[in-house]
Amino acid sequence: YAGARDQIRESLRRMQVDQIDLIQLHNLTDEEGWEEAFGEDGALRACLEARDEGLVRFIGVTGHGTQTARMHLRSLERFEFDSVLLPYNFAMMEQPEYAESFEELLEVCAAREVAVQTIKAVARRRWRQGEQPTTTTWYHAFEDPEDIERAVHWAFARPGIFVNTPSDGNLMREVIASAERFRERPPHEEMTTAWERLEARPLFYEGFEGVGRGAE
């Protein structure tokens, strides 16, 4: 609690603002971290205090990994979060268990008017061992504008979600430009063919739930 409380105030000071719109509990996907955040002296208490004081307007929760949607559902049973954030792209949704829990989460969020932010739309795969990253992202993103556009349009077509931009400046510009050209979702066959050609893989799968390089 004390650490989170101090970090909130320090962040406001550094940004030179009196209030922020959204504060998020980061990556609540493991049991220990989840219990700590929701505990009597956890980070959620600091967020609620900040909201009561007018320092923040909304409180959200984020996550990585294949269990994220399931954990978000659990979090929403514990507290009325204003938003959730989790991975959403073609490769991740080709994993049946993840897709099922994602759909369940969206249904709950729609009923409760909880905003759904999605990330990793243009993620191709993890960086391989020995590869030199060409972007500031921890993962290997699509590089060709056509591939980026295909990935963005696939995610952008989903009603009821936000598609967050990546942190890399060049990728961000490509994603925004692709979103402005959006018309419709690419067919499943086109996505499958492209992903096989590009050797695209889910960022998160059994044994690789956190950020980092792949096994290759």
CSV table of C-alpha atoms in Angstrom, one decimal:
chain,number,residue,atom,x,y,z
A,1,TYR,CA,0.0,0.0,0.0
A,2,ALA,CA,2.6,2.5,1.1
A,3,GLY,CA,4.8,1.9,-2.0
A,4,ALA,CA,1.9,2.2,-4.4
A,5,ARG,CA,0.6,5.3,-2.7
A,6,ASP,CA,4.0,7.0,-3.0
A,7,GLN,CA,4.5,5.9,-6.6
A,8,ILE,CA,1.1,7.4,-7.6
A,9,ARG,CA,2.1,10.7,-6.1
A,10,GLU,CA,5.6,10.6,-7.6
A,11,SER,CA,4.1,9.9,-11.0
A,12,LEU,CA,1.8,12.9,-10.8
A,13,ARG,CA,4.7,15.1,-9.8
A,14,ARG,CA,6.9,13.9,-12.6
A,15,MET,CA,4.1,14.3,-15.2
A,16,GLN,CA,3.3,17.7,-13.7
A,17,VAL,CA,-0.4,17.0,-13.5
A,18,ASP,CA,-3.0,17.1,-10.7
A,19,GLN,CA,-5.0,14.1,-12.0
A,20,ILE,CA,-4.7,11.2,-14.4
A,21,ASP,CA,-7.6,9.5,-16.1
A,22,LEU,CA,-6.7,5.8,-15.6
A,23,ILE,CA,-4.4,4.0,-13.2
A,24,GLN,CA,-3.9,0.2,-13.8
A,25,LEU,CA,-2.8,-2.6,-11.6
A,26,HIS,CA,-0.1,-4.2,-13.8
A,27,ASN,CA,-0.1,-7.9,-14.7
A,28,LEU,CA,-2.3,-9.5,-12.1
A,29,THR,CA,-2.0,-13.0,-13.4
A,30,ASP,CA,-0.1,-14.9,-10.7
A,31,GLU,CA,-1.7,-16.0,-7.5
A,32,GLU,CA,0.8,-14.4,-5.2
A,33,GLY,CA,0.7,-11.0,-6.9
A,34,TRP,CA,-3.1,-11.1,-7.1
A,35,GLU,CA,-3.5,-11.8,-3.4
A,36,GLU,CA,-1.1,-9.1,-2.5
A,37,ALA,CA,-2.8,-6.5,-4.7
A,38,PHE,CA,-6.2,-7.2,-3.2
A,39,GLY,CA,-4.9,-7.5,0.3
A,40,GLU,CA,-5.7,-5.1,3.1
A,41,ASP,CA,-2.5,-3.3,2.5
A,42,GLY,CA,-2.3,-3.9,-1.2
A,43,ALA,CA,-2.0,-1.7,-4.2
A,44,LEU,CA,-5.7,-1.5,-4.8
A,45,ARG,CA,-6.2,0.3,-1.5
A,46,ALA,CA,-3.7,3.0,-2.7
A,47,CYS,CA,-5.6,3.3,-6.0
A,48,LEU,CA,-9.0,3.7,-4.2
A,49,GLU,CA,-7.5,6.3,-1.9
A,50,ALA,CA,-6.1,8.2,-4.9
A,51,ARG,CA,-9.5,8.0,-6.6
A,52,ASP,CA,-11.3,9.3,-3.5
A,53,GLU,CA,-8.8,12.2,-3.4
A,54,GLY,CA,-9.4,13.1,-7.0
A,55,LEU,CA,-5.9,12.1,-8.1
A,56,VAL,CA,-7.2,9.4,-10.6
A,57,ARG,CA,-10.6,9.0,-12.3
A,58,PHE,CA,-10.6,5.3,-13.2
A,59,ILE,CA,-8.9,2.1,-12.1
A,60,GLY,CA,-8.0,-0.8,-14.4
A,61,VAL,CA,-6.2,-4.1,-14.4
A,62,THR,CA,-3.7,-5.5,-17.0
A,63,GLY,CA,-2.2,-8.8,-17.7
A,64,HIS,CA,0.0,-11.0,-20.0
A,65,GLY,CA,0.0,-14.7,-20.6
A,66,THR,CA,-2.6,-17.3,-21.4
A,67,GLN,CA,-4.3,-17.1,-18.1
A,68,THR,CA,-5.0,-13.3,-18.3
A,69,ALA,CA,-8.6,-13.4,-19.3
A,70,ARG,CA,-9.4,-16.0,-16.6
A,71,MET,CA,-7.7,-13.9,-14.0
A,72,HIS,CA,-9.4,-10.7,-15.2
A,73,LEU,CA,-12.8,-12.5,-14.7
A,74,ARG,CA,-11.7,-13.3,-11.2
A,75,SER,CA,-10.6,-9.7,-10.6
A,76,LEU,CA,-13.9,-8.4,-11.8
A,77,GLU,CA,-15.7,-10.6,-9.3
A,78,ARG,CA,-13.6,-9.0,-6.5
A,79,PHE,CA,-13.7,-5.4,-7.6
A,80,GLU,CA,-15.6,-3.2,-10.2
A,81,PHE,CA,-12.7,-2.3,-12.4
A,82,ASP,CA,-13.3,0.3,-15.1
A,83,SER,CA,-11.1,-1.4,-17.7
A,84,VAL,CA,-9.1,-4.5,-18.4
A,85,LEU,CA,-6.1,-5.0,-20.7
A,86,LEU,CA,-4.9,-8.2,-22.3
A,87,PRO,CA,-3.3,-9.6,-25.5
A,88,TYR,CA,-5.5,-10.0,-28.6
A,89,ASN,CA,-4.2,-11.0,-32.0
A,90,PHE,CA,-4.8,-13.8,-34.5
A,91,ALA,CA,-2.1,-16.2,-33.2
A,92,MET,CA,-3.3,-15.9,-29.6
A,93,MET,CA,-6.9,-16.5,-30.5
A,94,GLU,CA,-6.0,-19.6,-32.4
A,95,GLN,CA,-5.3,-21.2,-29.0
A,96,PRO,CA,-8.7,-22.6,-28.1
A,97,GLU,CA,-8.5,-22.2,-24.3
A,98,TYR,CA,-7.4,-18.6,-24.5
A,99,ALA,CA,-10.0,-17.8,-27.1
A,100,GLU,CA,-12.7,-19.3,-25.0
A,101,SER,CA,-11.8,-17.3,-21.9
A,102,PHE,CA,-11.3,-14.1,-23.9
A,103,GLU,CA,-14.9,-14.4,-25.3
A,104,GLU,CA,-16.2,-15.0,-21.8
A,105,LEU,CA,-14.4,-11.9,-20.6
A,106,LEU,CA,-15.8,-9.8,-23.4
A,107,GLU,CA,-19.3,-10.9,-22.6
A,108,VAL,CA,-18.9,-9.9,-18.9
A,109,CYS,CA,-17.2,-6.6,-19.8
A,110,ALA,CA,-20.0,-5.7,-22.2
A,111,ALA,CA,-22.7,-6.4,-19.6
A,112,ARG,CA,-20.9,-4.4,-17.0
A,113,GLU,CA,-19.7,-1.6,-19.3
A,114,VAL,CA,-16.0,-2.3,-18.6
A,115,ALA,CA,-13.6,-1.0,-21.2
A,116,VAL,CA,-11.5,-3.7,-23.0
A,117,GLN,CA,-8.0,-2.6,-24.1
A,118,THR,CA,-6.0,-5.0,-26.2
A,119,ILE,CA,-2.3,-5.2,-26.9
A,120,LYS,CA,0.1,-7.1,-29.1
A,121,ALA,CA,-1.9,-6.7,-32.3
A,122,VAL,CA,1.2,-6.6,-34.5
A,123,ALA,CA,3.3,-9.1,-32.5
A,124,ARG,CA,4.8,-11.7,-34.8
A,125,ARG,CA,6.7,-13.9,-32.3
A,126,ARG,CA,9.3,-13.6,-29.5
A,127,TRP,CA,12.8,-12.6,-30.4
A,128,ARG,CA,14.9,-15.7,-30.9
A,129,GLN,CA,18.1,-16.4,-28.9
A,130,GLY,CA,20.9,-14.3,-30.4
A,131,GLU,CA,18.6,-12.1,-32.5
A,132,GLN,CA,19.3,-8.4,-32.4
A,133,PRO,CA,16.0,-6.4,-31.8
A,134,THR,CA,15.2,-3.9,-34.4
A,135,THR,CA,12.4,-2.2,-32.3
A,136,THR,CA,12.0,-1.1,-28.7
A,137,THR,CA,9.4,-3.8,-28.2
A,138,TRP,CA,10.4,-6.9,-26.3
A,139,TYR,CA,8.9,-9.1,-29.0
A,140,HIS,CA,9.5,-9.3,-32.8
A,141,ALA,CA,6.7,-7.3,-34.4
A,142,PHE,CA,5.7,-7.4,-38.0
A,143,GLU,CA,7.9,-5.2,-40.2
A,144,ASP,CA,6.3,-5.0,-43.6
A,145,PRO,CA,3.5,-2.3,-43.8
A,146,GLU,CA,1.2,-4.8,-45.5
A,147,ASP,CA,1.7,-7.4,-42.7
A,148,ILE,CA,1.2,-4.7,-40.1
A,149,GLU,CA,-2.0,-3.6,-41.8
A,150,ARG,CA,-3.4,-7.1,-42.0
A,151,ALA,CA,-2.8,-7.7,-38.3
A,152,VAL,CA,-4.3,-4.3,-37.3
A,153,HIS,CA,-7.3,-4.8,-39.5
A,154,TRP,CA,-7.9,-8.2,-38.0
A,155,ALA,CA,-7.9,-6.8,-34.5
A,156,PHE,CA,-9.6,-3.6,-35.3
A,157,ALA,CA,-12.7,-5.4,-36.7
A,158,ARG,CA,-13.6,-6.8,-33.3
A,159,PRO,CA,-16.5,-4.7,-31.8
A,160,GLY,CA,-16.2,-3.6,-28.2
A,161,ILE,CA,-12.5,-3.4,-27.8
A,162,PHE,CA,-9.7,-0.8,-28.0
A,163,VAL,CA,-6.5,-1.6,-30.0
A,164,ASN,CA,-3.6,-0.1,-28.1
A,165,THR,CA,-0.6,1.0,-30.1
A,166,PRO,CA,2.8,-0.5,-29.4
A,167,SER,CA,5.5,1.5,-27.6
A,168,ASP,CA,7.9,1.7,-30.5
A,169,GLY,CA,7.5,5.1,-32.3
A,170,ASN,CA,7.9,3.8,-35.8
A,171,LEU,CA,5.5,0.9,-35.2
A,172,MET,CA,3.0,3.3,-33.6
A,173,ARG,CA,2.9,5.4,-36.7
A,174,GLU,CA,2.3,2.3,-38.9
A,175,VAL,CA,-0.5,1.1,-36.7
A,176,ILE,CA,-2.3,4.4,-36.7
A,177,ALA,CA,-2.0,4.7,-40.4
A,178,SER,CA,-3.3,1.1,-40.8
A,179,ALA,CA,-6.2,1.9,-38.5
A,180,GLU,CA,-7.1,4.9,-40.6
A,181,ARG,CA,-7.4,2.7,-43.7
A,182,PHE,CA,-9.6,0.1,-42.0
A,183,ARG,CA,-12.5,-1.4,-44.0
A,184,GLU,CA,-13.0,-5.0,-43.0
A,185,ARG,CA,-11.4,-8.0,-41.3
A,186,PRO,CA,-9.2,-10.1,-43.5
A,187,PRO,CA,-10.6,-13.6,-44.2
A,188,HIS,CA,-9.4,-16.4,-41.9
A,189,GLU,CA,-7.7,-18.3,-44.8
A,190,GLU,CA,-5.7,-15.2,-45.7
A,191,MET,CA,-4.6,-14.8,-42.0
A,192,THR,CA,-3.6,-18.4,-41.8
A,193,THR,CA,-1.6,-18.3,-45.0
A,194,ALA,CA,0.2,-15.1,-44.0
A,195,TRP,CA,1.0,-16.3,-40.5
A,196,GLU,CA,2.4,-19.6,-41.8
A,197,ARG,CA,4.6,-17.7,-44.3
A,198,LEU,CA,5.8,-15.3,-41.6
A,199,GLU,CA,6.3,-18.1,-39.1
A,200,ALA,CA,4.1,-16.1,-36.6
A,201,ARG,CA,3.6,-17.6,-33.2
A,202,PRO,CA,1.6,-16.8,-30.1
A,203,LEU,CA,3.7,-14.7,-27.7
A,204,PHE,CA,2.3,-16.6,-24.7
A,205,TYR,CA,2.0,-20.3,-24.5
A,206,GLU,CA,2.7,-23.2,-22.1
A,207,GLY,CA,6.1,-22.6,-20.5
A,208,PHE,CA,6.3,-19.0,-21.8
A,209,GLU,CA,3.9,-16.9,-19.8
A,210,GLY,CA,6.1,-13.9,-19.1
A,211,VAL,CA,8.0,-11.5,-21.3
A,212,GLY,CA,11.3,-12.5,-22.8
A,213,ARG,CA,12.9,-14.4,-25.7
A,214,GLY,CA,11.8,-17.7,-27.1
A,215,ALA,CA,13.4,-21.0,-26.6
A,216,GLU,CA,15.0,-21.1,-30.1
